[in-house]
Amino acid sequence: MTAALLVVFVKEGVLKMARSEDAYGRMMWDLHRGIPAQEIVERDDGLISAGKSCAYFEPFGEWPPHHRESMDHVSGRVLDIGCGPGRHAIHLQQEGFDVLGIDASPLAIQVARERGLRKAGVLNVTRISFRLGEFDTLLMMGNNFGLFGNLKRARWLLRKMRNMTSSNGRIIAESRDPYTTTSRAHLDYHESNRRRGKFPGQLRMRIRYERYIGAWFEYLIVSRKEMALILEDTGWRISRFIPETGSIYVAIIDRA
């Protein structure tokens, strides 16, 4: 990637996201500097939850087993979509892969570059295209299958992704089965989504951190069967799941 293209990425990210809206990036910035921080997720029904933010910086040896095993399926040139501070991209770079990391958060990309990711740019997933070049692996870890947002956008993006991958192109994407819950708040949200013709695990949410409030965005959480349904007629097929059962999983998705 040329320096000029990286500058375009950064300018686009700054123009589209004011620093006061980059709650996720600000949290990454503080964590990178040793300041304790916790990710707060607000759903549009008022539910507030807190995540394990330190996981974004864990070394390879401390990753969950399904993350480590997933890296065995990476090949060729890699695009890490929603790379955050670069946990997976930096590991793969150290393993000798040519990796480009992209994220909608300008501050997260700045942190990734400070941590040593050589190729990184500010870019929303909806802006990816063949102009980035051809890739062999598209990485969507950290539940980033959710970035597809909804069925219509998922199928549109999957077709775009096919046009920017090699003949043996692959998507490695993590998701979470939304049905492995007994929470009444989640079950009620599922039912509300069904009434509106949405996937039960289709969320509208935003990230908050201290005084910073991110913009609302759609996030798609799906079961293994729902993921297979989404992939129909997009030119992609699921080769395997890691693991085959359980709530959190990674799908190895190959060109059909």
Short mmCIF file of C-alpha atoms in Angstrom, two decimals:
data_model
loop_
_atom_site.label_atom_id
_atom_site.label_comp_id
_atom_site.label_asym_id
_atom_site.label_seq_id
_atom_site.Cartn_x
_atom_site.Cartn_y
_atom_site.Cartn_z
CA MET A 1 0.00 0.00 0.00
CA THR A 2 1.31 3.41 -0.90
CA ALA A 3 1.72 6.20 1.63
CA ALA A 4 -0.63 8.33 -0.46
CA LEU A 5 -3.43 5.79 -0.14
CA LEU A 6 -2.95 5.61 3.62
CA VAL A 7 -3.26 9.40 3.82
CA VAL A 8 -6.57 9.21 1.93
CA PHE A 9 -7.80 6.61 4.42
CA VAL A 10 -6.85 8.73 7.41
CA LYS A 11 -8.39 11.90 5.98
CA GLU A 12 -11.64 10.06 5.24
CA GLY A 13 -11.81 8.69 8.76
CA VAL A 14 -11.20 12.07 10.38
CA LEU A 15 -13.80 13.76 8.19
CA LYS A 16 -16.44 11.17 8.91
CA MET A 17 -15.84 10.76 12.65
CA ALA A 18 -15.23 13.58 15.11
CA ARG A 19 -12.95 12.65 18.00
CA SER A 20 -15.87 13.02 20.42
CA GLU A 21 -17.64 10.21 18.51
CA ASP A 22 -14.66 7.83 18.45
CA ALA A 23 -15.47 6.24 21.80
CA TYR A 24 -14.01 2.89 20.78
CA GLY A 25 -10.81 4.48 19.52
CA ARG A 26 -10.41 6.62 22.63
CA MET A 27 -10.72 3.51 24.77
CA MET A 28 -8.03 1.76 22.68
CA TRP A 29 -5.83 4.86 22.97
CA ASP A 30 -6.05 4.83 26.77
CA LEU A 31 -5.53 1.08 27.09
CA HIS A 32 -2.47 1.31 24.87
CA ARG A 33 -1.04 3.86 27.31
CA GLY A 34 -1.74 1.73 30.36
CA ILE A 35 -4.88 3.56 31.48
CA PRO A 36 -7.58 1.15 32.74
CA ALA A 37 -10.66 1.29 30.52
CA GLN A 38 -13.78 -0.74 29.94
CA GLU A 39 -15.90 -1.04 26.82
CA ILE A 40 -19.53 -0.03 27.40
CA VAL A 41 -22.10 -1.16 24.83
CA GLU A 42 -25.53 0.47 24.68
CA ARG A 43 -28.31 -1.26 22.76
CA ASP A 44 -31.26 0.65 21.33
CA ASP A 45 -33.67 -0.93 23.83
CA GLY A 46 -31.71 0.66 26.68
CA LEU A 47 -29.64 -2.38 27.66
CA ILE A 48 -26.15 -1.47 28.89
CA SER A 49 -23.33 -4.03 29.09
CA ALA A 50 -19.60 -3.97 29.75
CA GLY A 51 -16.97 -5.94 27.86
CA LYS A 52 -13.45 -7.24 28.52
CA SER A 53 -11.45 -4.51 26.82
CA CYS A 54 -8.00 -5.88 27.72
CA ALA A 55 -8.63 -8.81 25.33
CA TYR A 56 -7.87 -6.47 22.42
CA PHE A 57 -4.20 -6.51 23.45
CA GLU A 58 -3.67 -10.14 24.46
CA PRO A 59 -0.60 -11.88 22.96
CA PHE A 60 -1.11 -14.94 20.76
CA GLY A 61 -0.49 -17.40 23.60
CA GLU A 62 -3.42 -15.98 25.56
CA TRP A 63 -5.93 -16.00 22.70
CA PRO A 64 -8.93 -18.33 22.92
CA PRO A 65 -8.22 -21.73 21.29
CA HIS A 66 -10.58 -21.06 18.36
CA HIS A 67 -8.70 -17.84 17.54
CA ARG A 68 -5.33 -19.60 17.53
CA GLU A 69 -6.62 -22.48 15.39
CA SER A 70 -8.20 -20.03 12.94
CA MET A 71 -4.80 -18.54 12.16
CA ASP A 72 -3.78 -21.91 10.66
CA HIS A 73 -6.25 -21.22 7.84
CA VAL A 74 -4.77 -17.87 6.81
CA SER A 75 -2.89 -17.75 3.51
CA GLY A 76 -1.45 -15.20 1.09
CA ARG A 77 -2.23 -11.49 1.28
CA VAL A 78 -4.53 -10.58 4.18
CA LEU A 79 -7.11 -7.84 4.77
CA ASP A 80 -8.02 -7.54 8.45
CA ILE A 81 -11.47 -5.90 8.50
CA GLY A 82 -12.18 -4.08 11.77
CA CYS A 83 -8.62 -4.65 12.94
CA GLY A 84 -8.89 -2.40 16.01
CA PRO A 85 -5.48 -1.99 17.68
CA GLY A 86 -4.09 -4.77 15.50
CA ARG A 87 -4.13 -7.90 17.66
CA HIS A 88 -4.53 -10.38 14.79
CA ALA A 89 -2.93 -8.29 12.04
CA ILE A 90 0.30 -7.72 13.98
CA HIS A 91 0.59 -11.42 14.82
CA LEU A 92 0.18 -12.37 11.16
CA GLN A 93 2.64 -9.69 10.10
CA GLN A 94 5.17 -11.18 12.52
CA GLU A 95 4.51 -14.57 10.92
CA GLY A 96 5.53 -13.15 7.56
CA PHE A 97 2.16 -12.36 5.99
CA ASP A 98 1.47 -9.24 3.95
CA VAL A 99 -1.35 -7.70 6.02
CA LEU A 100 -3.46 -4.58 5.60
CA GLY A 101 -5.58 -3.60 8.60
CA ILE A 102 -8.60 -1.32 8.27
CA ASP A 103 -10.96 0.11 10.84
CA ALA A 104 -13.57 2.88 10.96
CA SER A 105 -11.89 4.30 14.08
CA PRO A 106 -9.04 6.77 13.41
CA LEU A 107 -7.63 6.40 16.92
CA ALA A 108 -7.70 2.60 16.79
CA ILE A 109 -5.71 2.73 13.55
CA GLN A 110 -3.25 5.14 15.12
CA VAL A 111 -2.77 2.71 18.00
CA ALA A 112 -2.30 -0.20 15.59
CA ARG A 113 0.41 1.71 13.74
CA GLU A 114 2.13 2.68 16.99
CA ARG A 115 2.13 -1.01 17.95
CA GLY A 116 3.95 -1.86 14.73
CA LEU A 117 1.32 -2.59 12.08
CA ARG A 118 3.01 -1.35 8.92
CA LYS A 119 -0.06 -1.19 6.67
CA ALA A 120 -3.18 0.28 8.27
CA GLY A 121 -5.86 2.71 7.17
CA VAL A 122 -9.11 4.29 8.31
CA LEU A 123 -11.88 2.73 6.25
CA ASN A 124 -15.45 1.62 6.95
CA VAL A 125 -16.28 -1.91 5.85
CA THR A 126 -18.85 -0.53 3.40
CA ARG A 127 -16.07 1.28 1.49
CA ILE A 128 -13.92 -1.75 0.72
CA SER A 129 -13.41 -2.53 -2.96
CA PHE A 130 -11.03 -4.02 -5.53
CA ARG A 131 -9.12 -0.72 -5.39
CA LEU A 132 -7.38 -2.09 -2.29
CA GLY A 133 -5.91 -4.83 -4.46
CA GLU A 134 -6.43 -8.59 -4.48
CA PHE A 135 -6.44 -10.59 -1.25
CA ASP A 136 -6.30 -14.27 -0.42
CA THR A 137 -7.72 -13.98 3.11
CA LEU A 138 -10.29 -11.57 4.52
CA LEU A 139 -10.18 -11.63 8.30
CA MET A 140 -13.21 -10.70 10.42
CA MET A 141 -12.26 -11.77 13.94
CA GLY A 142 -13.58 -10.43 17.24
CA ASN A 143 -17.21 -11.21 16.28
CA ASN A 144 -16.69 -9.02 13.21
CA PHE A 145 -19.12 -10.99 11.07
CA GLY A 146 -21.42 -8.58 12.91
CA LEU A 147 -20.09 -5.72 10.77
CA PHE A 148 -22.29 -6.98 7.93
CA GLY A 149 -25.13 -5.34 9.87
CA ASN A 150 -28.15 -6.87 8.16
CA LEU A 151 -29.06 -9.38 5.46
CA LYS A 152 -29.18 -6.94 2.55
CA ARG A 153 -25.85 -5.31 3.36
CA ALA A 154 -24.23 -8.68 4.09
CA ARG A 155 -25.04 -10.09 0.66
CA TRP A 156 -23.97 -6.85 -1.06
CA LEU A 157 -20.64 -6.88 0.77
CA LEU A 158 -20.06 -10.60 0.24
CA ARG A 159 -20.35 -10.09 -3.52
CA LYS A 160 -17.92 -7.16 -3.33
CA MET A 161 -15.54 -9.34 -1.33
CA ARG A 162 -15.62 -12.02 -4.02
CA ASN A 163 -14.47 -9.42 -6.55
CA MET A 164 -11.44 -8.51 -4.46
CA THR A 165 -10.19 -12.01 -3.64
CA SER A 166 -8.08 -14.52 -5.53
CA SER A 167 -9.48 -17.75 -6.96
CA ASN A 168 -8.69 -19.49 -3.66
CA GLY A 169 -9.98 -16.56 -1.62
CA ARG A 170 -11.21 -17.13 1.92
CA ILE A 171 -13.11 -15.28 4.64
CA ILE A 172 -12.35 -16.14 8.26
CA ALA A 173 -15.17 -14.68 10.34
CA GLU A 174 -16.15 -14.92 13.99
CA SER A 175 -19.71 -14.75 15.29
CA ARG A 176 -21.79 -15.79 18.27
CA ASP A 177 -24.95 -17.89 18.34
CA PRO A 178 -27.59 -15.52 19.77
CA TYR A 179 -29.82 -18.37 20.91
CA THR A 180 -27.46 -19.68 23.60
CA THR A 181 -28.90 -17.30 26.17
CA THR A 182 -31.47 -17.44 28.93
CA SER A 183 -31.48 -13.66 29.50
CA ARG A 184 -35.01 -12.28 29.41
CA ALA A 185 -33.67 -8.97 28.05
CA HIS A 186 -32.06 -10.75 25.08
CA LEU A 187 -35.03 -13.05 24.47
CA ASP A 188 -37.42 -10.09 24.44
CA TYR A 189 -35.14 -8.29 21.97
CA HIS A 190 -35.13 -11.37 19.73
CA GLU A 191 -38.91 -11.42 19.71
CA SER A 192 -39.09 -7.71 18.92
CA ASN A 193 -36.76 -8.29 15.95
CA ARG A 194 -38.88 -11.16 14.67
CA ARG A 195 -41.97 -8.95 14.68
CA ARG A 196 -40.08 -6.43 12.54
CA GLY A 197 -38.87 -9.05 10.06
CA LYS A 198 -35.25 -8.97 11.23
CA PHE A 199 -32.83 -11.65 12.32
CA PRO A 200 -33.35 -12.17 16.08
CA GLY A 201 -29.68 -11.33 16.69
CA GLN A 202 -29.67 -8.15 14.60
CA LEU A 203 -28.65 -5.33 16.94
CA ARG A 204 -28.63 -1.57 16.85
CA MET A 205 -25.98 -0.36 19.26
CA ARG A 206 -23.31 2.17 20.05
CA ILE A 207 -20.10 2.31 22.08
CA ARG A 208 -19.67 4.65 25.03
CA TYR A 209 -16.51 5.48 26.92
CA GLU A 210 -16.24 8.20 29.57
CA ARG A 211 -17.60 11.36 27.83
CA TYR A 212 -17.26 9.86 24.35
CA ILE A 213 -20.33 8.51 22.57
CA GLY A 214 -20.12 6.64 19.29
CA ALA A 215 -22.71 6.73 16.53
CA TRP A 216 -25.46 4.13 16.37
CA PHE A 217 -24.73 1.22 14.03
CA GLU A 218 -26.23 -2.14 13.07
CA TYR A 219 -24.49 -5.33 14.17
CA LEU A 220 -25.47 -8.83 13.09
CA ILE A 221 -25.15 -11.80 15.46
CA VAL A 222 -26.09 -15.12 13.82
CA SER A 223 -26.21 -18.85 14.39
CA ARG A 224 -24.30 -21.24 12.16
CA LYS A 225 -27.47 -22.05 10.19
CA GLU A 226 -28.29 -18.36 9.74
CA MET A 227 -24.79 -17.67 8.48
CA ALA A 228 -25.16 -20.42 5.88
CA LEU A 229 -28.48 -18.87 4.79
CA ILE A 230 -26.88 -15.43 4.38
CA LEU A 231 -24.12 -16.88 2.18
CA GLU A 232 -26.53 -18.45 -0.31
CA ASP A 233 -26.07 -17.15 -3.88
CA THR A 234 -23.16 -14.87 -2.91
CA GLY A 235 -20.36 -17.03 -4.33
CA TRP A 236 -19.20 -18.21 -0.90
CA ARG A 237 -19.61 -21.45 1.06
CA ILE A 238 -18.75 -22.54 4.58
CA SER A 239 -15.95 -25.13 4.70
CA ARG A 240 -15.94 -25.65 8.45
CA PHE A 241 -16.71 -24.16 11.83
CA ILE A 242 -14.21 -23.80 14.67
CA PRO A 243 -15.49 -25.23 16.98
CA GLU A 244 -18.40 -27.22 15.55
CA THR A 245 -20.57 -26.55 18.62
CA GLY A 246 -20.80 -23.87 21.28
CA SER A 247 -21.80 -20.23 21.49
CA ILE A 248 -18.78 -18.44 19.98
CA TYR A 249 -17.37 -19.79 16.73
CA VAL A 250 -15.28 -18.96 13.67
CA ALA A 251 -16.41 -19.86 10.16
CA ILE A 252 -13.90 -20.74 7.44
CA ILE A 253 -15.66 -19.47 4.32
CA ASP A 254 -14.26 -20.28 0.88
CA ARG A 255 -15.15 -19.11 -2.61
CA ALA A 256 -17.75 -21.44 -4.09
#
